[in-house]
Structure formats: structure tokens, C-alpha cells
């Protein structure tokens, strides 16, 4: 087993461990509401936070990972809203688009990172992930259709600094 293969296996295990802990956290928060006989958002949030603190004692990185999940969700929501407004303005003003198909070289190594990035790009209006391929040197390429493809380099830079950086932080915690 090479060093890269071992690192990828460890990262995959870490992602699944955190996801299992998140599901466990949610289930225990539901149990918290059952034991308190109160089914309100306040009780659910309190139970979720209590269980998160307990799980953080068990696994120190869990709370940091959970915070990154919420930050990523907020970032994705913001990007979707901003893109919706941009696309709506372009349509209402009758602006002509210069569409483009862009090859984006991924820094992401794992399938889960590629899946999250492709899904995030596709959820954002004006962009859609079309295909993912391996180059001969083993690096992944993600082909993305841009509604406004006047500046593909800006798209690459924004994706690398925005979505991909945050996804890699989540997956490699």
C-alpha cells in the first residue's frame, strides 16, 4: 500500500466516521426530546448541542467538523441566492451570454470530495457539472458548463477558493 493510498483510505474513514457521528447526534437529540416529553425546536436544538458537546469529548474534531458543515451550508446557500439573482437579472435585461464548457482540474482526491463539488456546482444557477474524467497523470478533471463563460479563469479561481477549499476541509478533518 503506497503512502497516497493509505492517506486516501484514512480520509475516507474519517468522512464516514463523522457522518455516522452526525446521524447519531441527530438520533440522540430526538431521544432527548422524547425523554423531556417536549417536542419543540428549542428542545431539539438544546439536545443536539448537548449531544454535540458529549461527542466532542469523545472525539475532539467533531465539533470543529460540525461547525464547518454549518459554515459550508451557509456558504452554499449564499452562492445559490447570489447566482439566482445574477441569472434573473441577465434574463430580464436580455443580456446575451457567451456560454462555455470549462475543464476544471480538481485538487480533490476522493470520490466523496468530487461528488460534493460537482453537486454544489450543479446546485448553483448558471453552472452545471457535466462530466468527471481522469487525466493520464491520474488527476481528475471536472467539466463544467457555464452560462456566462466570459472569464473561465475567474470561475476556476472562485471554485478553488470557495467550494473546493471548504469541501476539502470537511472531508479531510
Short mmCIF file of C-alpha atoms in Angstrom, two decimals:
data_model
loop_
_atom_site.label_atom_id
_atom_site.label_comp_id
_atom_site.label_asym_id
_atom_site.label_seq_id
_atom_site.Cartn_x
_atom_site.Cartn_y
_atom_site.Cartn_z
CA UNK A 1 0.00 0.00 0.00
CA UNK A 2 1.51 3.31 -1.05
CA UNK A 3 1.52 6.36 1.14
CA UNK A 4 -1.09 8.14 -1.03
CA UNK A 5 -3.40 5.11 -0.93
CA UNK A 6 -3.09 4.93 2.85
CA UNK A 7 -3.87 8.65 3.17
CA UNK A 8 -6.95 8.33 0.96
CA UNK A 9 -8.20 5.32 2.95
CA UNK A 10 -7.75 7.25 6.20
CA UNK A 11 -9.62 10.28 4.80
CA UNK A 12 -12.50 8.10 3.59
CA UNK A 13 -12.77 6.50 7.02
CA UNK A 14 -12.74 9.94 8.69
CA UNK A 15 -15.59 11.19 6.49
CA UNK A 16 -17.75 8.15 7.25
CA UNK A 17 -16.92 8.34 10.97
CA UNK A 18 -18.05 11.97 11.10
CA UNK A 19 -21.22 11.23 9.13
CA UNK A 20 -22.09 8.35 11.47
CA UNK A 21 -21.50 10.64 14.45
CA UNK A 22 -23.79 13.27 12.87
CA UNK A 23 -26.57 10.71 12.40
CA UNK A 24 -26.01 9.50 15.97
CA UNK A 25 -26.12 13.08 17.21
CA UNK A 26 -29.45 13.65 15.46
CA UNK A 27 -30.95 10.41 16.80
CA UNK A 28 -29.80 11.17 20.34
CA UNK A 29 -31.28 14.68 20.06
CA UNK A 30 -34.60 13.07 19.12
CA UNK A 31 -34.30 10.79 22.16
CA UNK A 32 -33.57 13.90 24.25
CA UNK A 33 -36.93 15.35 23.13
CA UNK A 34 -38.71 12.05 23.90
CA UNK A 35 -37.23 11.88 27.41
CA UNK A 36 -38.16 15.51 28.05
CA UNK A 37 -41.66 14.98 26.58
CA UNK A 38 -41.26 18.30 24.80
CA UNK A 39 -41.22 18.42 21.02
CA UNK A 40 -40.13 21.97 20.23
CA UNK A 41 -37.34 23.42 18.14
CA UNK A 42 -35.76 24.79 21.30
CA UNK A 43 -35.64 21.33 22.93
CA UNK A 44 -34.29 19.78 19.71
CA UNK A 45 -31.55 22.41 19.44
CA UNK A 46 -30.68 22.03 23.12
CA UNK A 47 -30.49 18.25 22.80
CA UNK A 48 -28.42 18.49 19.63
CA UNK A 49 -25.94 20.88 21.29
CA UNK A 50 -25.74 18.76 24.46
CA UNK A 51 -25.02 15.61 22.47
CA UNK A 52 -22.52 17.51 20.29
CA UNK A 53 -20.59 18.54 23.41
CA UNK A 54 -20.60 14.95 24.68
CA UNK A 55 -19.42 13.66 21.29
CA UNK A 56 -16.72 16.34 21.23
CA UNK A 57 -15.37 14.97 24.49
CA UNK A 58 -15.26 11.56 22.80
CA UNK A 59 -13.79 12.81 19.50
CA UNK A 60 -12.23 16.27 19.68
CA UNK A 61 -12.53 17.08 15.98
CA UNK A 62 -16.31 16.50 15.84
CA UNK A 63 -17.40 19.97 16.96
CA UNK A 64 -14.98 21.66 14.55
CA UNK A 65 -16.30 19.43 11.73
CA UNK A 66 -19.90 20.21 12.71
CA UNK A 67 -19.15 23.95 12.63
CA UNK A 68 -17.63 23.55 9.17
CA UNK A 69 -20.77 21.73 7.98
CA UNK A 70 -22.91 24.69 9.07
CA UNK A 71 -20.49 27.22 7.55
CA UNK A 72 -20.40 25.29 4.26
CA UNK A 73 -24.20 25.09 4.19
CA UNK A 74 -24.37 28.86 4.73
CA UNK A 75 -21.78 29.48 2.00
CA UNK A 76 -23.62 27.21 -0.44
CA UNK A 77 -26.94 28.92 0.33
CA UNK A 78 -25.35 32.34 -0.23
CA UNK A 79 -23.83 31.24 -3.56
CA UNK A 80 -27.16 29.83 -4.73
CA UNK A 81 -29.01 33.05 -3.81
CA UNK A 82 -26.39 35.30 -5.43
CA UNK A 83 -26.35 33.19 -8.60
CA UNK A 84 -30.16 33.20 -8.77
CA UNK A 85 -30.18 36.99 -8.66
CA UNK A 86 -27.41 37.24 -11.26
CA UNK A 87 -29.15 34.83 -13.67
CA UNK A 88 -32.52 36.58 -13.17
CA UNK A 89 -31.00 40.00 -13.89
CA UNK A 90 -29.29 38.65 -17.00
CA UNK A 91 -32.54 37.15 -18.27
CA UNK A 92 -34.66 40.23 -17.52
CA UNK A 93 -32.18 42.61 -19.15
CA UNK A 94 -31.87 40.39 -22.23
CA UNK A 95 -28.11 40.11 -21.85
CA UNK A 96 -26.52 37.77 -24.39
CA UNK A 97 -24.48 35.01 -22.84
CA UNK A 98 -21.22 33.57 -24.01
CA UNK A 99 -21.59 30.02 -22.79
CA UNK A 100 -18.53 27.86 -22.23
CA UNK A 101 -17.53 24.34 -21.30
CA UNK A 102 -14.63 24.56 -18.86
CA UNK A 103 -12.25 21.81 -17.77
CA UNK A 104 -11.57 22.29 -14.05
CA UNK A 105 -8.62 20.40 -12.55
CA UNK A 106 -9.55 19.10 -9.12
CA UNK A 107 -7.28 19.10 -6.10
CA UNK A 108 -9.81 16.74 -4.53
CA UNK A 109 -8.64 13.12 -4.49
CA UNK A 110 -11.59 11.16 -3.20
CA UNK A 111 -14.91 10.30 -4.78
CA UNK A 112 -16.85 11.98 -1.95
CA UNK A 113 -14.97 15.26 -2.47
CA UNK A 114 -15.61 15.11 -6.22
CA UNK A 115 -19.28 14.29 -5.64
CA UNK A 116 -19.78 17.17 -3.19
CA UNK A 117 -18.04 19.65 -5.50
CA UNK A 118 -19.96 18.54 -8.60
CA UNK A 119 -23.26 18.67 -6.68
CA UNK A 120 -22.51 22.12 -5.27
CA UNK A 121 -21.61 23.46 -8.71
CA UNK A 122 -24.76 21.95 -10.23
CA UNK A 123 -26.97 23.43 -7.48
CA UNK A 124 -25.63 26.90 -8.26
CA UNK A 125 -27.71 28.53 -11.04
CA UNK A 126 -25.80 29.24 -14.23
CA UNK A 127 -23.42 26.29 -13.83
CA UNK A 128 -23.73 22.55 -14.25
CA UNK A 129 -21.17 19.80 -13.77
CA UNK A 130 -21.27 17.72 -16.94
CA UNK A 131 -18.58 15.04 -16.57
CA UNK A 132 -15.64 13.91 -14.48
CA UNK A 133 -12.62 12.22 -16.05
CA UNK A 134 -9.11 11.17 -15.10
CA UNK A 135 -6.16 12.65 -16.95
CA UNK A 136 -3.29 10.33 -17.96
CA UNK A 137 -1.28 11.57 -14.95
CA UNK A 138 -4.08 10.45 -12.59
CA UNK A 139 -5.51 13.90 -11.77
CA UNK A 140 -9.26 14.42 -12.07
CA UNK A 141 -10.89 16.88 -14.41
CA UNK A 142 -14.41 18.14 -13.87
CA UNK A 143 -16.13 19.52 -16.95
CA UNK A 144 -18.49 22.38 -16.10
CA UNK A 145 -20.91 24.22 -18.39
CA UNK A 146 -21.03 27.95 -17.63
CA UNK A 147 -23.94 30.11 -18.69
CA UNK A 148 -21.64 33.14 -18.55
CA UNK A 149 -18.27 31.84 -19.73
CA UNK A 150 -16.54 35.14 -20.47
CA UNK A 151 -13.90 34.54 -17.79
CA UNK A 152 -13.23 30.82 -17.17
CA UNK A 153 -10.15 31.63 -15.06
CA UNK A 154 -12.27 33.62 -12.63
CA UNK A 155 -14.64 30.65 -12.32
CA UNK A 156 -11.69 28.31 -11.63
CA UNK A 157 -10.24 30.67 -9.02
CA UNK A 158 -13.59 31.23 -7.26
CA UNK A 159 -14.31 27.49 -7.22
CA UNK A 160 -10.86 26.64 -5.85
CA UNK A 161 -11.02 29.31 -3.12
CA UNK A 162 -14.70 28.78 -2.36
CA UNK A 163 -16.32 25.40 -2.82
CA UNK A 164 -13.28 23.16 -3.19
CA UNK A 165 -11.36 24.59 -0.22
CA UNK A 166 -14.36 24.22 2.08
CA UNK A 167 -15.18 20.71 0.84
CA UNK A 168 -11.61 19.57 1.38
CA UNK A 169 -11.68 20.97 4.92
CA UNK A 170 -14.83 18.95 5.58
CA UNK A 171 -13.58 15.73 4.05
CA UNK A 172 -10.07 15.87 5.49
CA UNK A 173 -10.90 16.81 9.08
#
